[in-house]
Each structure stands twice: as structure tokens, then as C-alpha cells.
Short mmCIF file of N, CA and C in Angstrom, two decimals:
data_model
loop_
_atom_site.label_atom_id
_atom_site.label_comp_id
_atom_site.label_asym_id
_atom_site.label_seq_id
_atom_site.Cartn_x
_atom_site.Cartn_y
_atom_site.Cartn_z
N ASP A 1 0.85 -1.17 0.00
CA ASP A 1 0.00 0.00 0.00
C ASP A 1 0.90 1.23 0.00
N ASP A 2 0.95 1.92 -1.12
CA ASP A 2 1.77 3.11 -1.25
C ASP A 2 0.97 4.36 -0.91
N SER A 3 0.50 4.40 0.33
CA SER A 3 -0.21 5.59 0.79
C SER A 3 0.55 6.19 1.97
N TRP A 4 0.26 7.45 2.22
CA TRP A 4 0.93 8.16 3.30
C TRP A 4 0.65 7.49 4.65
N VAL A 5 -0.61 7.12 4.89
CA VAL A 5 -0.95 6.51 6.18
C VAL A 5 -0.33 5.11 6.32
N ALA A 6 -0.21 4.36 5.22
CA ALA A 6 0.43 3.04 5.30
C ALA A 6 1.88 3.19 5.72
N ASN A 7 2.55 4.22 5.19
CA ASN A 7 3.93 4.49 5.61
C ASN A 7 3.99 4.82 7.09
N MET A 8 3.01 5.57 7.58
CA MET A 8 2.97 5.93 9.00
C MET A 8 2.74 4.68 9.86
N VAL A 9 1.88 3.77 9.41
CA VAL A 9 1.64 2.52 10.15
C VAL A 9 2.92 1.68 10.18
N ARG A 10 3.57 1.54 9.01
CA ARG A 10 4.80 0.74 8.95
C ARG A 10 5.89 1.31 9.85
N SER A 11 5.94 2.63 10.00
CA SER A 11 6.96 3.25 10.84
C SER A 11 6.60 3.21 12.32
N GLY A 12 5.35 2.84 12.64
CA GLY A 12 4.91 2.78 14.03
C GLY A 12 4.34 4.09 14.55
N ALA A 13 4.23 5.11 13.69
CA ALA A 13 3.73 6.41 14.11
C ALA A 13 2.20 6.45 14.20
N MET A 14 1.54 5.41 13.67
CA MET A 14 0.08 5.38 13.63
C MET A 14 -0.36 3.92 13.67
N ASP A 15 -1.49 3.64 14.31
CA ASP A 15 -1.99 2.26 14.29
C ASP A 15 -3.04 2.11 13.18
N GLU A 16 -3.48 0.87 12.96
CA GLU A 16 -4.42 0.57 11.88
C GLU A 16 -5.74 1.34 12.03
N LYS A 17 -6.23 1.44 13.26
CA LYS A 17 -7.50 2.15 13.48
C LYS A 17 -7.35 3.62 13.13
N GLN A 18 -6.26 4.24 13.56
CA GLN A 18 -6.02 5.64 13.22
C GLN A 18 -5.90 5.82 11.71
N ALA A 19 -5.24 4.89 11.05
CA ALA A 19 -5.05 4.97 9.61
C ALA A 19 -6.39 4.92 8.88
N ARG A 20 -7.29 4.03 9.32
CA ARG A 20 -8.60 3.90 8.66
C ARG A 20 -9.41 5.18 8.75
N GLU A 21 -9.19 5.95 9.81
CA GLU A 21 -9.99 7.15 10.04
C GLU A 21 -9.27 8.45 9.67
N HIS A 22 -8.01 8.38 9.27
CA HIS A 22 -7.21 9.58 9.02
C HIS A 22 -7.66 10.29 7.74
N SER A 23 -7.64 11.60 7.77
CA SER A 23 -8.08 12.39 6.61
C SER A 23 -7.16 12.22 5.40
N MET A 24 -5.92 11.75 5.60
CA MET A 24 -4.98 11.57 4.49
C MET A 24 -4.86 10.11 4.07
N ARG A 25 -5.83 9.27 4.42
CA ARG A 25 -5.75 7.84 4.14
C ARG A 25 -5.72 7.52 2.65
N ASN A 26 -6.20 8.42 1.81
CA ASN A 26 -6.21 8.17 0.36
C ASN A 26 -5.09 8.88 -0.38
N VAL A 27 -4.16 9.50 0.34
CA VAL A 27 -3.06 10.20 -0.30
C VAL A 27 -1.98 9.19 -0.67
N LEU A 28 -1.72 9.05 -1.97
CA LEU A 28 -0.73 8.09 -2.46
C LEU A 28 0.66 8.70 -2.46
N THR A 29 1.65 7.88 -2.17
CA THR A 29 3.04 8.32 -2.23
C THR A 29 3.66 8.01 -3.59
N GLN A 30 3.07 7.08 -4.31
CA GLN A 30 3.48 6.81 -5.68
C GLN A 30 2.38 6.05 -6.39
N ALA A 31 2.31 6.25 -7.70
CA ALA A 31 1.33 5.57 -8.53
C ALA A 31 1.85 5.57 -9.96
N VAL A 32 1.48 4.57 -10.72
CA VAL A 32 1.90 4.49 -12.12
C VAL A 32 1.40 5.73 -12.84
N GLY A 33 2.30 6.41 -13.54
CA GLY A 33 1.96 7.61 -14.30
C GLY A 33 2.17 8.90 -13.54
N SER A 34 2.41 8.83 -12.23
CA SER A 34 2.59 10.05 -11.45
C SER A 34 4.03 10.53 -11.44
N HIS A 35 4.97 9.64 -11.68
CA HIS A 35 6.40 9.96 -11.72
C HIS A 35 7.04 9.18 -12.86
N SER A 36 8.20 9.63 -13.30
CA SER A 36 8.88 8.91 -14.37
C SER A 36 9.43 7.58 -13.88
N ILE A 37 9.73 7.47 -12.58
CA ILE A 37 10.22 6.21 -12.01
C ILE A 37 9.32 5.82 -10.85
N VAL A 38 8.81 4.60 -10.90
CA VAL A 38 7.98 4.07 -9.82
C VAL A 38 8.68 2.84 -9.28
N GLU A 39 8.85 2.80 -7.97
CA GLU A 39 9.51 1.68 -7.33
C GLU A 39 8.51 0.54 -7.11
N ALA A 40 8.73 -0.56 -7.80
CA ALA A 40 7.86 -1.73 -7.63
C ALA A 40 8.30 -2.51 -6.39
N HIS A 41 7.34 -2.88 -5.57
CA HIS A 41 7.63 -3.66 -4.37
C HIS A 41 7.42 -5.13 -4.71
N THR A 42 8.41 -5.94 -4.44
CA THR A 42 8.30 -7.37 -4.73
C THR A 42 8.62 -8.18 -3.49
N LEU A 43 8.13 -9.41 -3.49
CA LEU A 43 8.37 -10.33 -2.39
C LEU A 43 8.29 -11.73 -2.95
N GLU A 44 9.28 -12.54 -2.66
CA GLU A 44 9.26 -13.93 -3.08
C GLU A 44 8.97 -14.81 -1.87
N MET A 45 8.05 -15.74 -2.06
CA MET A 45 7.70 -16.69 -1.01
C MET A 45 7.43 -18.03 -1.65
N LYS A 46 7.81 -19.08 -0.98
CA LYS A 46 7.47 -20.43 -1.46
C LYS A 46 6.04 -20.72 -1.04
N LEU A 47 5.23 -21.09 -2.01
CA LEU A 47 3.83 -21.40 -1.73
C LEU A 47 3.68 -22.87 -1.39
N VAL A 48 2.78 -23.15 -0.47
CA VAL A 48 2.44 -24.52 -0.13
C VAL A 48 0.97 -24.74 -0.46
N ASP A 49 0.60 -25.98 -0.60
CA ASP A 49 -0.76 -26.33 -0.98
C ASP A 49 -1.78 -25.64 -0.09
N GLY A 50 -2.73 -24.98 -0.73
CA GLY A 50 -3.80 -24.29 0.00
C GLY A 50 -3.54 -22.82 0.27
N ASP A 51 -2.31 -22.34 0.05
CA ASP A 51 -2.03 -20.92 0.23
C ASP A 51 -2.93 -20.10 -0.68
N MET A 52 -3.32 -18.92 -0.19
CA MET A 52 -4.14 -18.02 -0.99
C MET A 52 -3.41 -16.70 -1.18
N LEU A 53 -3.58 -16.13 -2.35
CA LEU A 53 -3.04 -14.82 -2.68
C LEU A 53 -4.22 -13.88 -2.92
N LEU A 54 -4.23 -12.76 -2.22
CA LEU A 54 -5.34 -11.81 -2.31
C LEU A 54 -4.81 -10.45 -2.71
N LEU A 55 -5.39 -9.89 -3.75
CA LEU A 55 -5.10 -8.53 -4.20
C LEU A 55 -6.40 -7.75 -4.12
N THR A 56 -6.40 -6.66 -3.36
CA THR A 56 -7.62 -5.87 -3.20
C THR A 56 -7.36 -4.40 -3.50
N CYS A 57 -8.40 -3.71 -3.83
CA CYS A 57 -8.34 -2.25 -3.92
C CYS A 57 -8.67 -1.70 -2.53
N ASP A 58 -8.50 -0.40 -2.37
CA ASP A 58 -8.78 0.19 -1.06
C ASP A 58 -10.25 0.18 -0.70
N GLY A 59 -11.11 -0.09 -1.68
CA GLY A 59 -12.53 -0.24 -1.38
C GLY A 59 -12.83 -1.50 -0.59
N VAL A 60 -11.86 -2.43 -0.53
CA VAL A 60 -11.98 -3.63 0.30
C VAL A 60 -11.08 -3.52 1.51
N HIS A 61 -9.77 -3.42 1.28
CA HIS A 61 -8.87 -3.42 2.44
C HIS A 61 -8.95 -2.15 3.27
N GLY A 62 -9.56 -1.11 2.71
CA GLY A 62 -9.72 0.12 3.47
C GLY A 62 -10.92 0.12 4.39
N VAL A 63 -11.84 -0.82 4.19
CA VAL A 63 -13.07 -0.81 5.00
C VAL A 63 -13.36 -2.13 5.71
N VAL A 64 -12.70 -3.21 5.31
CA VAL A 64 -12.92 -4.51 5.96
C VAL A 64 -11.72 -4.80 6.85
N ASP A 65 -11.98 -5.03 8.10
CA ASP A 65 -10.92 -5.33 9.07
C ASP A 65 -10.16 -6.59 8.67
N GLU A 66 -8.85 -6.62 8.92
CA GLU A 66 -8.02 -7.77 8.55
C GLU A 66 -8.52 -9.06 9.19
N ALA A 67 -8.98 -9.01 10.42
CA ALA A 67 -9.48 -10.21 11.09
C ALA A 67 -10.72 -10.74 10.37
N VAL A 68 -11.57 -9.85 9.90
CA VAL A 68 -12.76 -10.25 9.15
C VAL A 68 -12.35 -10.87 7.83
N MET A 69 -11.38 -10.26 7.14
CA MET A 69 -10.91 -10.83 5.87
C MET A 69 -10.35 -12.23 6.08
N ARG A 70 -9.54 -12.42 7.12
CA ARG A 70 -8.99 -13.75 7.41
C ARG A 70 -10.10 -14.75 7.68
N SER A 71 -11.09 -14.35 8.45
CA SER A 71 -12.20 -15.23 8.77
C SER A 71 -12.94 -15.66 7.50
N ILE A 72 -13.18 -14.71 6.61
CA ILE A 72 -13.85 -15.02 5.35
C ILE A 72 -13.00 -15.98 4.52
N LEU A 73 -11.72 -15.70 4.42
CA LEU A 73 -10.83 -16.54 3.61
C LEU A 73 -10.73 -17.96 4.14
N PHE A 74 -10.64 -18.11 5.46
CA PHE A 74 -10.48 -19.44 6.05
C PHE A 74 -11.78 -20.23 6.10
N SER A 75 -12.91 -19.56 6.04
CA SER A 75 -14.18 -20.27 6.18
C SER A 75 -14.80 -20.69 4.84
N ALA A 76 -14.39 -20.07 3.75
CA ALA A 76 -14.99 -20.40 2.45
C ALA A 76 -14.22 -21.52 1.76
N ALA A 77 -14.95 -22.51 1.28
CA ALA A 77 -14.32 -23.64 0.59
C ALA A 77 -13.92 -23.27 -0.83
N GLU A 78 -14.62 -22.34 -1.45
CA GLU A 78 -14.35 -21.97 -2.84
C GLU A 78 -13.88 -20.53 -2.92
N VAL A 79 -12.87 -20.27 -3.78
CA VAL A 79 -12.32 -18.92 -3.87
C VAL A 79 -13.34 -17.91 -4.40
N ASP A 80 -14.19 -18.31 -5.33
CA ASP A 80 -15.16 -17.35 -5.86
C ASP A 80 -16.17 -16.95 -4.77
N ARG A 81 -16.53 -17.89 -3.92
CA ARG A 81 -17.44 -17.57 -2.82
C ARG A 81 -16.75 -16.65 -1.81
N ALA A 82 -15.48 -16.91 -1.51
CA ALA A 82 -14.73 -16.06 -0.58
C ALA A 82 -14.58 -14.65 -1.15
N ALA A 83 -14.24 -14.54 -2.44
CA ALA A 83 -14.10 -13.23 -3.08
C ALA A 83 -15.41 -12.46 -3.02
N ASN A 84 -16.51 -13.12 -3.33
CA ASN A 84 -17.83 -12.47 -3.25
C ASN A 84 -18.16 -12.04 -1.83
N SER A 85 -17.79 -12.85 -0.86
CA SER A 85 -18.04 -12.49 0.55
C SER A 85 -17.22 -11.27 0.95
N LEU A 86 -15.98 -11.18 0.46
CA LEU A 86 -15.16 -10.00 0.75
C LEU A 86 -15.80 -8.74 0.17
N ILE A 87 -16.29 -8.84 -1.07
CA ILE A 87 -16.94 -7.70 -1.71
C ILE A 87 -18.20 -7.30 -0.95
N GLN A 88 -18.99 -8.29 -0.54
CA GLN A 88 -20.21 -8.00 0.22
C GLN A 88 -19.89 -7.36 1.56
N ALA A 89 -18.82 -7.83 2.22
CA ALA A 89 -18.42 -7.24 3.50
C ALA A 89 -18.00 -5.78 3.30
N ALA A 90 -17.29 -5.51 2.21
CA ALA A 90 -16.88 -4.13 1.92
C ALA A 90 -18.09 -3.24 1.69
N LYS A 91 -19.04 -3.72 0.91
CA LYS A 91 -20.26 -2.95 0.66
C LYS A 91 -21.04 -2.72 1.95
N ALA A 92 -21.13 -3.75 2.80
CA ALA A 92 -21.85 -3.63 4.06
C ALA A 92 -21.17 -2.62 5.00
N ASN A 93 -19.85 -2.47 4.86
CA ASN A 93 -19.11 -1.53 5.70
C ASN A 93 -19.02 -0.14 5.07
N GLY A 94 -19.72 0.06 3.96
CA GLY A 94 -19.78 1.38 3.36
C GLY A 94 -18.62 1.69 2.43
N ALA A 95 -18.20 0.74 1.62
CA ALA A 95 -17.12 0.99 0.65
C ALA A 95 -17.41 2.30 -0.08
N PRO A 96 -16.46 3.24 -0.04
CA PRO A 96 -16.72 4.59 -0.56
C PRO A 96 -16.86 4.69 -2.08
N ASP A 97 -16.18 3.85 -2.83
CA ASP A 97 -16.29 3.97 -4.28
C ASP A 97 -16.39 2.60 -4.94
N ASN A 98 -15.32 1.88 -5.03
CA ASN A 98 -15.40 0.55 -5.63
C ASN A 98 -14.89 -0.49 -4.64
N ALA A 99 -15.26 -1.71 -4.87
CA ALA A 99 -14.80 -2.82 -4.04
C ALA A 99 -14.48 -3.96 -4.99
N SER A 100 -13.20 -4.25 -5.14
CA SER A 100 -12.80 -5.33 -6.04
C SER A 100 -11.63 -6.10 -5.45
N CYS A 101 -11.54 -7.37 -5.84
CA CYS A 101 -10.44 -8.19 -5.37
C CYS A 101 -10.18 -9.32 -6.36
N ILE A 102 -8.98 -9.83 -6.29
CA ILE A 102 -8.58 -11.03 -7.01
C ILE A 102 -8.09 -12.00 -5.95
N LEU A 103 -8.61 -13.20 -5.97
CA LEU A 103 -8.23 -14.22 -4.99
C LEU A 103 -7.85 -15.50 -5.72
N LEU A 104 -6.67 -16.00 -5.40
CA LEU A 104 -6.17 -17.24 -5.99
C LEU A 104 -5.80 -18.22 -4.90
N ARG A 105 -6.06 -19.49 -5.13
CA ARG A 105 -5.62 -20.54 -4.20
C ARG A 105 -4.61 -21.42 -4.94
N TYR A 106 -3.45 -21.60 -4.34
CA TYR A 106 -2.40 -22.43 -4.91
C TYR A 106 -2.66 -23.89 -4.59
N GLU A 107 -2.64 -24.73 -5.61
CA GLU A 107 -2.82 -26.16 -5.42
C GLU A 107 -1.55 -26.86 -5.88
N ALA A 108 -0.80 -27.39 -4.93
CA ALA A 108 0.52 -27.98 -5.23
C ALA A 108 0.41 -29.15 -6.18
N ASP A 109 -0.60 -30.00 -6.04
CA ASP A 109 -0.72 -31.18 -6.90
C ASP A 109 -0.86 -30.81 -8.37
N ALA A 110 -1.44 -29.67 -8.66
CA ALA A 110 -1.65 -29.24 -10.03
C ALA A 110 -0.33 -28.83 -10.69
N HIS A 111 0.73 -28.62 -9.90
CA HIS A 111 2.00 -28.13 -10.44
C HIS A 111 3.12 -29.15 -10.37
N THR A 112 2.81 -30.37 -9.99
CA THR A 112 3.84 -31.41 -9.97
C THR A 112 3.64 -32.33 -11.16
N ALA A 113 4.71 -32.63 -11.82
CA ALA A 113 4.61 -33.53 -12.98
C ALA A 113 5.80 -34.46 -13.02
#
């Protein structure tokens, strides 16, 4: 999350609750097209069977508590049902503009040959 408040949370100057309510929560520190050079953040992790990868816009992660997102992810057997539940939770919490996500589940057996 390349926002001003996310940087404040990472530095310890603000907690998650303060960040959700802060007037500068939508101020971006970088975005594609805003500067000639954008620093891409990458992370490599070994996936194990059943791991899920979630990409959300701020219309989801900005309004749905992380504990609620985890609960939805762990309780749904199907990724499409979990993704729909995340969107519904965002809408129920008053998503300000859009609510979208991409959810993938890694299946190790499908990648062994």
C-alpha cells in the first residue's frame, strides 16, 4: 500500500485504526503515471498447498478489518465464494467507491509432474 498513512503505520507512528480514520488515508506516495520512475515492491515466497493470494483495492482493504478478511478466507471452501463475501463485507461496511479483489488458491498437486 503506497499511501501516506500506510507508511505511517509501517513506521509505528500510527496504528491501523487511526489509519482507517485519518483524513490523508487516500493520499498516495506513488502511482503508475505520477512519476517517471515508480519503485515496484516485490516479495518472493514459497507457496504450499492451499495458500491463498489476495489482491484488493482500497474499497476492500480500506473498510474490511483484517481479522474479518482472514475469517472469510479461512471459512470459504471456494475462492469465488470467498471473493464475493469479501466484496459484500466491503459494501456492508460502506465501501466509498469501488470494491474489487482477485483471490487465488495455490494447489501444489496441479503443479507437480
